Coordinates of N, CA and C in Angstrom, one line a residue:
X1 N -40.9 27.9 -4.4 CA -42.2 28.6 -4.4 C -42.4 29.3 -3.1
X2 N -42.0 28.6 -2.0 CA -42.1 29.2 -0.7 C -41.3 30.4 -0.6
X3 N -40.1 30.4 -1.0 CA -39.2 31.6 -0.9 C -39.8 32.8 -1.8
X4 N -40.6 32.5 -2.8 CA -41.2 33.6 -3.5 C -42.6 34.0 -3.0
X5 N -42.9 33.4 -1.8 CA -44.2 33.7 -1.2 C -45.4 33.0 -2.0
X6 N -45.1 32.0 -2.7 CA -46.3 31.4 -3.4 C -46.3 29.9 -3.2
X7 N -45.9 29.4 -2.0 CA -45.9 28.1 -1.7 C -47.2 27.4 -1.8
X8 N -48.3 28.1 -1.6 CA -49.6 27.5 -1.7 C -50.0 27.3 -3.1
X9 N -49.3 27.8 -4.1 CA -49.6 27.6 -5.5 C -48.8 26.5 -6.1
X10 N -47.9 25.8 -5.3 CA -47.1 24.7 -5.8 C -47.9 23.7 -6.6
X11 N -48.9 23.1 -6.0 CA -49.7 22.1 -6.8 C -50.3 22.7 -8.1
X12 N -50.8 23.8 -8.1 CA -51.3 24.5 -9.3 C -50.2 24.6 -10.3
X13 N -49.1 25.0 -9.9 CA -48.0 25.1 -10.9 C -47.6 23.8 -11.5
X14 N -47.5 22.8 -10.7 CA -47.2 21.5 -11.2 C -48.2 21.0 -12.2
X15 N -49.5 21.1 -11.8 CA -50.6 20.6 -12.6 C -50.6 21.4 -14.0
X16 N -50.3 22.7 -13.9 CA -50.4 23.4 -15.2 C -49.2 23.0 -16.1
X17 N -48.1 22.7 -15.5 CA -46.9 22.3 -16.3 C -47.2 21.0 -17.0
X18 N -47.8 20.1 -16.3 CA -48.2 18.8 -16.9 C -49.2 18.9 -18.0
X19 N -50.2 19.8 -17.8 CA -51.2 20.1 -18.8 C -50.5 20.7 -20.1
X20 N -49.5 21.6 -19.9 CA -48.9 22.1 -21.1 C -48.1 21.1 -21.8
X21 N -47.4 20.3 -21.1 CA -46.6 19.2 -21.7 C -47.5 18.2 -22.4
X22 N -48.6 17.8 -21.8 CA -49.5 16.9 -22.4 C -50.1 17.4 -23.7
X23 N -50.5 18.7 -23.6 CA -51.1 19.4 -24.8 C -50.0 19.4 -26.0
X24 N -48.8 19.7 -25.7 CA -47.8 19.7 -26.7 C -47.6 18.2 -27.3
X25 N -47.7 17.2 -26.5 CA -47.6 15.9 -27.1 C -48.8 15.6 -28.0
X26 N -50.0 15.9 -27.6 CA -51.2 15.8 -28.4 C -51.2 16.6 -29.6
X27 N -50.7 17.8 -29.6 CA -50.7 18.7 -30.8 C -49.7 18.1 -31.8
X28 N -48.7 17.4 -31.4 CA -47.7 16.9 -32.3 C -48.0 15.4 -32.7
X29 N -49.2 14.9 -32.2 CA -49.5 13.6 -32.5 C -48.6 12.5 -32.0
X30 N -47.9 12.8 -30.9 CA -46.9 11.8 -30.4 C -47.5 11.0 -29.2
X31 N -48.5 10.3 -29.4 CA -49.2 9.7 -28.3 C -48.3 8.6 -27.7
X32 N -47.3 8.1 -28.4 CA -46.4 7.1 -27.9 C -45.4 7.7 -26.9
X33 N -45.2 9.0 -26.9 CA -44.2 9.6 -26.0 C -44.7 9.6 -24.6
X34 N -43.8 9.2 -23.7 CA -44.1 9.2 -22.3 C -43.9 10.6 -21.7
X35 N -44.8 10.9 -20.8 CA -44.6 12.2 -20.0 C -44.1 12.0 -18.6
X36 N -42.9 12.5 -18.4 CA -42.3 12.2 -17.1 C -42.4 13.4 -16.2
X37 N -42.6 13.1 -14.9 CA -42.5 14.1 -13.9 C -41.1 14.0 -13.2
X38 N -40.7 15.0 -12.6 CA -39.3 14.9 -12.0 C -39.3 15.4 -10.5
X39 N -38.4 14.7 -9.7 CA -38.1 15.1 -8.4 C -36.6 15.1 -8.3
X40 N -36.0 16.1 -7.6 CA -34.6 16.2 -7.5 C -34.2 16.5 -6.1
X41 N -33.0 16.3 -5.7 CA -32.3 16.7 -4.5 C -31.5 17.9 -4.8
X42 N -31.9 19.1 -4.4 CA -31.2 20.3 -4.7 C -31.2 21.3 -3.5
X43 N -30.2 22.0 -3.3 CA -30.2 22.9 -2.1 C -31.2 24.0 -2.3
X44 N -31.8 24.5 -1.2 CA -32.8 25.5 -1.3 C -32.3 26.8 -2.0
X45 N -31.1 27.1 -1.7 CA -30.6 28.3 -2.3 C -29.1 28.1 -2.7
X46 N -28.6 28.7 -3.8 CA -27.3 28.6 -4.2 C -26.7 30.1 -4.4
X47 N -25.6 30.3 -3.7 CA -25.0 31.7 -3.8 C -24.6 32.0 -5.2
X48 N -24.7 33.3 -5.6 CA -24.3 33.7 -6.9 C -22.8 33.4 -7.0
X49 N -22.5 33.0 -8.2 CA -21.1 32.7 -8.6 C -20.6 31.4 -8.1
X50 N -21.4 30.5 -7.5 CA -20.9 29.2 -7.1 C -21.7 28.1 -7.7
X51 N -21.3 26.9 -7.5 CA -22.0 25.7 -8.1 C -22.8 24.9 -7.1
X52 N -22.6 25.2 -5.8 CA -23.3 24.4 -4.8 C -23.9 25.3 -3.7
X53 N -24.8 24.7 -2.9 CA -25.4 25.5 -1.8 C -24.7 25.3 -0.5
X54 N -24.7 26.3 0.3 CA -24.1 26.2 1.7 C -25.2 26.5 2.7
X55 N -26.4 26.8 2.3 CA -27.4 27.1 3.2 C -28.0 25.9 3.8
X56 N -28.6 26.0 5.0 CA -29.1 24.8 5.7 C -30.4 24.3 5.0
X57 N -30.6 23.0 5.0 CA -31.9 22.5 4.5 C -33.0 22.7 5.5
X58 N -34.3 22.7 5.0 CA -35.4 22.7 6.0 C -35.4 21.4 6.8
X59 N -36.2 21.4 7.9 CA -36.3 20.2 8.7 C -36.7 19.0 7.9
X60 N -36.3 17.8 8.3 CA -36.5 16.6 7.6 C -38.0 16.3 7.3
X61 N -38.9 16.6 8.3 CA -40.3 16.4 8.0 C -40.8 17.4 7.0
X62 N -40.3 18.5 6.9 CA -40.7 19.5 5.8 C -40.2 18.9 4.4
X63 N -39.0 18.4 4.4 CA -38.5 17.9 3.2 C -39.3 16.8 2.7
X64 N -39.6 15.8 3.5 CA -40.5 14.7 3.1 C -41.9 15.2 2.7
X65 N -42.5 16.1 3.4 CA -43.8 16.6 3.1 C -43.8 17.3 1.7
X66 N -42.7 17.9 1.4 CA -42.6 18.6 0.1 C -42.5 17.6 -1.1
X67 N -41.7 16.6 -0.8 CA -41.6 15.5 -1.9 C -42.9 14.8 -2.0
X68 N -43.6 14.5 -1.0 CA -44.9 13.8 -1.1 C -45.9 14.7 -1.8
X69 N -45.9 15.9 -1.5 CA -46.8 16.8 -2.3 C -46.5 16.8 -3.7
X70 N -45.3 17.0 -4.1 CA -44.9 17.0 -5.5 C -45.2 15.7 -6.2
X71 N -44.8 14.6 -5.6 CA -45.0 13.3 -6.3 C -46.5 13.0 -6.4
X72 N -47.3 13.2 -5.5 CA -48.7 12.9 -5.6 C -49.4 13.9 -6.6
X73 N -49.0 15.1 -6.6 CA -49.6 16.1 -7.5 C -49.2 15.6 -8.9
X74 N -48.0 15.3 -9.2 CA -47.6 14.8 -10.5 C -48.4 13.6 -10.9
X75 N -48.6 12.7 -10.0 CA -49.4 11.5 -10.3 C -50.8 11.8 -10.7
X76 N -51.4 12.7 -9.8 CA -52.8 13.1 -10.1 C -53.0 13.9 -11.4
X77 N -51.9 14.6 -11.7 CA -52.0 15.4 -13.0 C -51.8 14.6 -14.2
X78 N -51.4 13.3 -14.0 CA -51.4 12.4 -15.2 C -50.0 12.1 -15.9
X79 N -48.9 12.3 -15.2 CA -47.6 11.9 -15.8 C -47.6 10.4 -15.8
X80 N -46.8 9.9 -16.7 CA -46.7 8.4 -16.9 C -45.6 7.7 -16.0
X81 N -44.7 8.5 -15.7 CA -43.5 8.0 -14.9 C -42.8 9.1 -14.2
X82 N -42.1 8.8 -13.1 CA -41.4 9.7 -12.3 C -39.9 9.5 -12.5
X83 N -39.2 10.6 -12.9 CA -37.8 10.6 -13.0 C -37.2 11.2 -11.7
X84 N -36.4 10.4 -10.9 CA -35.7 11.0 -9.8 C -34.4 11.4 -10.3
X85 N -34.2 12.7 -10.4 CA -33.0 13.3 -11.0 C -32.0 13.8 -10.0
X86 N -30.7 13.7 -10.4 CA -29.7 14.3 -9.5 C -29.8 13.8 -8.0
X87 N -29.9 12.4 -7.9 CA -29.9 11.9 -6.5 C -28.4 11.9 -6.0
X88 N -28.1 13.1 -5.4 CA -26.7 13.3 -5.1 C -26.5 13.7 -3.6
X89 N -27.6 13.8 -2.9 CA -27.5 14.0 -1.5 C -27.9 12.7 -0.8
X90 N -26.9 11.9 -0.2 CA -27.2 10.6 0.2 C -28.4 10.4 1.1
X91 N -28.6 11.3 2.1 CA -29.7 11.1 3.0 C -31.0 11.8 2.4
X92 N -30.9 13.0 1.9 CA -32.0 13.6 1.3 C -32.7 12.8 0.3
X93 N -31.9 12.0 -0.5 CA -32.4 11.2 -1.6 C -33.4 10.3 -1.1
X94 N -33.3 9.7 0.1 CA -34.2 8.7 0.6 C -35.7 9.3 0.7
X95 N -35.8 10.6 1.0 CA -37.1 11.3 1.0 C -37.7 11.2 -0.3
X96 N -36.9 11.6 -1.4 CA -37.5 11.7 -2.7 C -37.8 10.3 -3.2
X97 N -36.9 9.3 -3.0 CA -37.2 7.9 -3.4 C -38.5 7.4 -2.8
X98 N -38.6 7.6 -1.5 CA -39.8 7.1 -0.7 C -41.0 7.7 -1.3
X99 N -41.0 9.0 -1.5 CA -42.2 9.7 -2.0 C -42.6 9.3 -3.4
X100 N -41.6 9.0 -4.2 CA -41.8 8.5 -5.6 C -42.4 7.1 -5.5
X101 N -41.8 6.3 -4.7 CA -42.3 4.9 -4.5 C -43.8 4.9 -4.1
X102 N -44.2 5.8 -3.2 CA -45.5 5.8 -2.6 C -46.5 6.4 -3.6
X103 N -46.0 7.1 -4.7 CA -47.0 7.7 -5.6 C -47.7 6.6 -6.5
X104 N -47.2 5.4 -6.5 CA -47.8 4.4 -7.4 C -47.3 4.4 -8.8
X105 N -46.5 5.3 -9.2 CA -46.0 5.5 -10.5 C -44.7 4.7 -10.7
X106 N -44.4 4.2 -11.9 CA -43.1 3.6 -12.2 C -42.0 4.7 -12.1
X107 N -40.8 4.3 -11.5 CA -39.8 5.3 -11.2 C -38.5 5.0 -11.9
X108 N -37.8 6.0 -12.4 CA -36.4 5.9 -12.9 C -35.5 6.6 -11.9
X109 N -34.5 6.0 -11.4 CA -33.6 6.5 -10.4 C -32.4 7.2 -11.2
X110 N -32.2 8.5 -11.0 CA -31.2 9.2 -11.7 C -30.0 9.6 -10.9
X111 N -28.8 9.3 -11.3 CA -27.6 9.5 -10.6 C -26.7 10.5 -11.2
X112 N -26.1 11.4 -10.5 CA -25.2 12.4 -10.9 C -23.8 12.2 -10.2
X113 N -22.7 12.1 -11.0 CA -21.4 11.9 -10.4 C -20.4 12.7 -11.1
X114 N -19.1 12.7 -10.5 CA -18.0 13.3 -11.2 C -16.7 12.5 -10.9
X115 N -15.7 12.6 -11.7 CA -14.4 11.9 -11.5 C -13.5 12.8 -10.8
X116 N -12.8 12.3 -9.7 CA -11.8 13.1 -9.0 C -10.5 12.9 -9.7
X117 N -9.5 13.7 -9.3 CA -8.1 13.6 -9.9 C -7.5 12.2 -9.7
X118 N -7.9 11.5 -8.6 CA -7.4 10.2 -8.4 C -8.2 9.1 -9.1
X119 N -9.2 9.5 -10.0 CA -10.0 8.6 -10.7 C -11.1 7.9 -9.9
X120 N -11.3 8.3 -8.7 CA -12.4 7.9 -7.9 C -13.7 8.6 -8.4
X121 N -14.8 7.9 -8.2 CA -16.1 8.4 -8.6 C -16.8 9.0 -7.3
X122 N -17.3 10.1 -7.3 CA -18.1 10.7 -6.2 C -19.4 11.2 -6.6
X123 N -20.4 11.2 -5.8 CA -21.7 11.8 -6.1 C -21.5 13.3 -6.3
X124 N -22.1 13.8 -7.4 CA -22.0 15.3 -7.7 C -22.9 16.0 -6.8
X125 N -22.5 16.4 -5.6 CA -23.3 16.8 -4.5 C -23.3 18.3 -4.3
X126 N -24.1 18.6 -3.2 CA -24.3 20.0 -2.9 C -23.4 20.5 -1.8
X127 N -22.7 19.6 -1.1 CA -21.9 20.0 0.0 C -20.4 20.0 -0.5
X128 N -19.6 20.5 0.4 CA -18.1 20.6 0.1 C -17.5 19.3 0.4
X129 N -18.1 18.4 1.1 CA -17.5 17.1 1.4 C -18.0 16.1 0.4
X130 N -17.1 15.5 -0.4 CA -17.5 14.6 -1.4 C -17.9 13.2 -0.8
X131 N -18.9 12.6 -1.5 CA -19.4 11.3 -1.0 C -19.1 10.3 -2.1
X132 N -18.3 9.3 -1.9 CA -18.0 8.3 -2.9 C -19.2 7.7 -3.5
X133 N -19.3 7.4 -4.8 CA -20.4 6.6 -5.4 C -19.9 5.2 -5.5
X134 N -20.6 4.3 -4.7 CA -20.3 2.9 -4.7 C -21.5 2.0 -4.9
X135 N -21.2 0.8 -5.1 CA -22.4 -0.2 -5.3 C -23.2 -0.2 -4.0
X136 N -22.6 0.0 -2.9 CA -23.3 0.0 -1.6 C -24.4 1.1 -1.6
X137 N -23.9 2.3 -2.0 CA -24.9 3.5 -2.1 C -26.0 3.2 -3.0
X138 N -25.8 2.7 -4.2 CA -26.8 2.3 -5.2 C -27.8 1.3 -4.6
X139 N -27.2 0.2 -4.0 CA -28.0 -0.8 -3.5 C -29.0 -0.3 -2.4
X140 N -28.6 0.6 -1.5 CA -29.5 1.2 -0.5 C -30.6 1.9 -1.2
X141 N -30.3 2.8 -2.2 CA -31.3 3.5 -2.9 C -32.3 2.6 -3.6
X142 N -31.8 1.5 -4.3 CA -32.7 0.6 -5.0 C -33.5 -0.1 -3.9
X143 N -33.0 -0.5 -2.8 CA -33.8 -1.2 -1.8 C -35.0 -0.2 -1.3
X144 N -34.6 1.1 -1.2 CA -35.6 2.1 -0.7 C -36.8 2.2 -1.7
X145 N -36.4 2.1 -3.0 CA -37.4 2.3 -4.0 C -38.2 1.0 -4.3
X146 N -37.7 -0.1 -4.0 CA -38.4 -1.4 -4.1 C -38.8 -1.6 -5.6
X147 N -40.0 -2.3 -5.8 CA -40.4 -2.6 -7.1 C -40.8 -1.5 -7.9
X148 N -40.9 -0.3 -7.3 CA -41.3 0.9 -8.1 C -40.3 1.3 -9.1
X149 N -39.0 1.0 -8.8 CA -37.9 1.4 -9.7 C -37.9 0.4 -10.9
X150 N -38.1 1.0 -12.1 CA -38.0 0.3 -13.3 C -36.8 0.5 -14.2
X151 N -36.0 1.6 -13.8 CA -34.8 1.9 -14.6 C -33.9 2.8 -13.8
X152 N -32.6 2.8 -14.2 CA -31.6 3.7 -13.6 C -31.0 4.5 -14.7
X153 N -30.9 5.8 -14.4 CA -30.3 6.7 -15.4 C -29.0 7.3 -14.8
X154 N -27.9 7.4 -15.5 CA -26.8 8.2 -15.2 C -27.0 9.5 -16.0
X155 N -27.2 10.7 -15.2 CA -27.6 11.9 -15.9 C -26.9 13.1 -15.2
X156 N -26.9 14.2 -15.9 CA -26.2 15.4 -15.5 C -24.9 15.1 -14.9
X157 N -24.2 14.3 -15.7 CA -22.9 13.8 -15.4 C -22.0 14.0 -16.7
X158 N -20.8 14.5 -16.5 CA -19.9 14.8 -17.6 C -19.6 13.5 -18.4
X159 N -19.4 13.7 -19.7 CA -19.1 12.6 -20.6 C -18.0 11.6 -20.1
X160 N -17.0 12.2 -19.5 CA -15.8 11.3 -19.1 C -16.1 10.5 -17.8
X161 N -17.2 11.0 -17.1 CA -17.6 10.3 -15.9 C -18.8 9.3 -16.1
X162 N -19.4 9.4 -17.2 CA -20.6 8.6 -17.4 C -20.3 7.2 -17.6
X163 N -19.3 6.8 -18.4 CA -18.9 5.4 -18.6 C -18.5 4.7 -17.3
X164 N -17.6 5.3 -16.6 CA -17.2 4.7 -15.3 C -18.4 4.5 -14.4
X165 N -19.3 5.5 -14.4 CA -20.5 5.4 -13.5 C -21.4 4.2 -14.0
X166 N -21.6 4.1 -15.3 CA -22.4 3.1 -15.8 C -21.8 1.7 -15.4
X167 N -20.5 1.6 -15.4 CA -19.8 0.4 -15.0 C -20.1 0.0 -13.6
X168 N -20.2 1.0 -12.7 CA -20.6 0.7 -11.3 C -22.0 0.3 -11.2
X169 N -22.9 1.0 -11.9 CA -24.3 0.6 -11.9 C -24.6 -0.8 -12.4
X170 N -23.9 -1.1 -13.5 CA -24.2 -2.5 -14.0 C -23.8 -3.6 -13.1
X171 N -22.9 -3.3 -12.2 CA -22.5 -4.4 -11.2 C -23.7 -4.7 -10.3
X172 N -24.7 -3.8 -10.2 CA -25.8 -4.0 -9.3 C -27.1 -4.1 -10.0
X173 N -27.3 -3.3 -11.0 CA -28.6 -3.1 -11.7 C -28.6 -3.8 -13.1
X174 N -29.5 -4.8 -13.3 CA -29.5 -5.5 -14.5 C -30.7 -5.1 -15.4
X175 N -31.5 -4.2 -14.9 CA -32.7 -3.7 -15.7 C -32.3 -2.6 -16.7
X176 N -33.4 -1.9 -17.2 CA -33.2 -0.9 -18.2 C -32.3 0.2 -17.6
X177 N -31.4 0.7 -18.5 CA -30.4 1.7 -18.1 C -30.4 2.8 -19.1
X178 N -30.3 4.1 -18.5 CA -30.2 5.3 -19.4 C -29.0 6.1 -19.1
X179 N -28.7 7.0 -20.1 CA -27.6 7.9 -20.0 C -27.9 9.2 -20.7
X180 N -27.9 10.3 -20.0 CA -28.0 11.6 -20.7 C -27.1 12.6 -19.9
X181 N -25.9 12.7 -20.5 CA -24.8 13.5 -19.9 C -25.0 15.0 -20.0
X182 N -24.2 15.7 -19.3 CA -24.2 17.2 -19.5 C -22.8 17.5 -20.1
X183 N -22.6 18.8 -20.3 CA -21.4 19.4 -20.9 C -21.2 20.8 -20.4
X184 N -20.1 21.2 -19.9 CA -19.9 22.5 -19.3 C -20.0 22.4 -17.8
X185 N -20.4 23.6 -17.2 CA -20.4 23.6 -15.7 C -21.4 24.7 -15.3
X186 N -21.9 24.6 -14.1 CA -22.8 25.5 -13.6 C -22.2 26.6 -12.7
X187 N -22.5 27.8 -12.9 CA -22.1 28.9 -12.1 C -23.2 29.8 -11.8
X188 N -23.8 29.8 -10.6 CA -25.0 30.6 -10.4 C -24.9 32.0 -10.9
X189 N -25.9 32.5 -11.7 CA -27.2 31.9 -11.8 C -27.4 31.2 -13.2
X190 N -26.4 31.0 -14.0 CA -26.6 30.4 -15.3 C -25.6 29.3 -15.6
X191 N -26.0 28.4 -16.6 CA -25.1 27.3 -17.0 C -24.0 27.9 -17.9
X192 N -22.8 27.5 -17.7 CA -21.6 27.9 -18.5 C -21.4 27.0 -19.7
X193 N -21.8 27.3 -20.9 CA -21.7 26.4 -22.1 C -20.3 26.3 -22.5
X194 N -19.9 25.2 -23.0 CA -18.6 25.0 -23.6 C -18.8 24.2 -24.9
X195 N -17.8 24.4 -25.8 CA -17.9 23.6 -27.1 C -17.8 22.1 -26.9
X196 N -18.5 21.4 -27.7 CA -18.5 19.9 -27.5 C -18.1 19.4 -28.9
X197 N -17.2 18.3 -28.9 CA -16.9 17.7 -30.2 C -18.0 16.6 -30.4
X198 N -18.9 17.0 -31.4 CA -20.1 16.2 -31.6 C -19.8 14.8 -32.0
X199 N -18.9 14.6 -33.0 CA -18.6 13.2 -33.5 C -18.1 12.3 -32.3
X200 N -17.2 12.9 -31.5 CA -16.6 12.2 -30.4 C -17.6 11.9 -29.3
X201 N -18.5 12.9 -29.1 CA -19.6 12.7 -28.1 C -20.5 11.5 -28.5
X202 N -20.9 11.5 -29.8 CA -21.8 10.5 -30.3 C -21.1 9.1 -30.2
X203 N -19.9 9.1 -30.5 CA -19.1 7.8 -30.4 C -19.1 7.3 -29.0
X204 N -19.0 8.2 -28.0 CA -19.1 7.7 -26.6 C -20.4 7.2 -26.3
X205 N -21.5 7.8 -26.8 CA -22.8 7.3 -26.5 C -23.0 5.9 -27.2
X206 N -22.4 5.8 -28.4 CA -22.4 4.4 -29.0 C -21.7 3.4 -28.1
X207 N -20.7 3.8 -27.5 CA -19.9 2.8 -26.7 C -20.7 2.4 -25.5
X208 N -21.6 3.3 -24.9 CA -22.4 3.0 -23.7 C -23.5 2.0 -24.1
X209 N -24.0 2.2 -25.3 CA -25.0 1.3 -25.8 C -24.5 -0.1 -26.0
X210 N -23.3 -0.2 -26.6 CA -22.7 -1.5 -26.9 C -22.2 -2.2 -25.6
X211 N -21.6 -1.5 -24.8 CA -20.9 -2.1 -23.6 C -21.9 -2.3 -22.4
X212 N -22.8 -1.4 -22.2 CA -23.7 -1.5 -21.0 C -25.1 -1.7 -21.4
X213 N -25.5 -1.9 -22.6 CA -26.9 -2.1 -23.1 C -27.8 -1.0 -22.7
X214 N -27.3 0.3 -22.8 CA -28.1 1.4 -22.5 C -29.3 1.5 -23.4
X215 N -30.4 1.7 -22.8 CA -31.7 1.8 -23.7 C -32.3 3.1 -23.8
X216 N -31.9 4.1 -23.0 CA -32.4 5.4 -23.1 C -31.2 6.4 -23.1
X217 N -31.1 7.2 -24.1 CA -30.1 8.2 -24.3 C -30.6 9.6 -24.6
X218 N -29.8 10.6 -24.3 CA -30.2 12.0 -24.5 C -29.2 12.9 -24.0
X219 N -29.6 14.1 -23.8 CA -28.6 15.2 -23.3 C -29.2 16.0 -22.2
X220 N -28.4 16.4 -21.3 CA -28.8 17.2 -20.2 C -28.1 18.6 -20.4
X221 N -27.9 19.4 -19.2 CA -27.4 20.8 -19.3 C -26.1 20.9 -20.2
X222 N -26.2 22.0 -21.0 CA -25.0 22.3 -21.8 C -25.0 21.7 -23.2
X223 N -25.9 20.7 -23.5 CA -25.9 20.1 -24.8 C -27.1 20.7 -25.6
X224 N -26.8 21.1 -26.8 CA -27.8 21.8 -27.6 C -28.5 20.9 -28.6
X225 N -29.3 21.5 -29.5 CA -30.1 20.8 -30.5 C -29.2 20.1 -31.5
X226 N -27.9 20.6 -31.7 CA -27.0 19.9 -32.7 C -26.6 18.5 -32.2
X227 N -26.4 18.4 -30.9 CA -26.1 17.1 -30.3 C -27.3 16.1 -30.4
X228 N -28.5 16.7 -30.1 CA -29.7 15.8 -30.1 C -29.9 15.4 -31.5
X229 N -29.8 16.3 -32.5 CA -30.0 15.9 -33.9 C -29.0 14.8 -34.3
X230 N -27.7 15.0 -34.0 CA -26.8 14.0 -34.4 C -27.0 12.7 -33.7
X231 N -27.4 12.7 -32.4 CA -27.8 11.5 -31.7 C -28.9 10.8 -32.4
X232 N -30.0 11.5 -32.7 CA -31.1 10.9 -33.4 C -30.7 10.2 -34.7
X233 N -29.9 10.9 -35.5 CA -29.4 10.4 -36.7 C -28.6 9.1 -36.6
X234 N -27.8 9.1 -35.5 CA -26.9 7.8 -35.3 C -27.8 6.7 -34.8
X235 N -28.8 7.0 -34.0 CA -29.7 5.9 -33.6 C -30.5 5.3 -34.8
X236 N -30.9 6.2 -35.7 CA -31.6 5.7 -36.9 C -30.7 4.8 -37.7
X237 N -29.4 5.2 -37.9 CA -28.4 4.4 -38.6 C -28.3 3.1 -38.0
X238 N -28.3 3.0 -36.7 CA -28.2 1.8 -36.0 C -29.4 0.9 -36.0
X239 N -30.5 1.5 -36.5 CA -31.8 0.8 -36.5 C -32.5 0.8 -35.2
X240 N -32.1 1.8 -34.4 CA -32.8 2.0 -33.1 C -33.8 3.1 -33.1
X241 N -34.8 3.0 -32.3 CA -35.9 4.1 -32.3 C -35.3 5.4 -31.7
X242 N -35.4 6.5 -32.3 CA -35.0 7.8 -31.7 C -35.9 8.3 -30.7
X243 N -37.0 7.7 -30.5 CA -38.0 8.2 -29.5 C -38.3 7.2 -28.4

């Protein structure tokens, strides 16, 4: 919003977005549906034709102030929970986690990773230098969030990387676990969609539920309504709630 010259309207934009979402929930009579607000670690600008940003971040105090503003505005606007999504910048993530913790809302910690050619897992980050995703990294984030963290999600992560990442998470986190993968890749300014084998993808989600006791499932970038519909139907067959 600052880069568009409308930084002073950020709280209003957040509040209006929450109002629209809440209105949609009420119109559909879905009072049981939780309304989540989201904070993410994302570079200020991404060059056209690339997947990551190379521009410098704002000063640390500005970053924290921005997260505080967003988290508190979301809380005041009436969201039920905060989703920390794409926690992929090791240091910047602490600002988002701390702001979410201080909001007083329950928090889900969202991780984004990728698998390297040598089968190592790294955070799907914004810089050119990869950061390995380890139990130590996760433990530090969980410690920073404290009792506010009620769940961990593996999200915006390719199907092939989701299972191995869940495996790492389960070594540390024994609470509620979610998984909503992506498919395809990002090339500024738009997501590059790729065909997905729906039956194979749904079987993979099944395996995460069985092996890791995943409680929350869905889809992120690159997955369309046909995947969500197939996933909903599979959950119903299994006797699980699709909402």
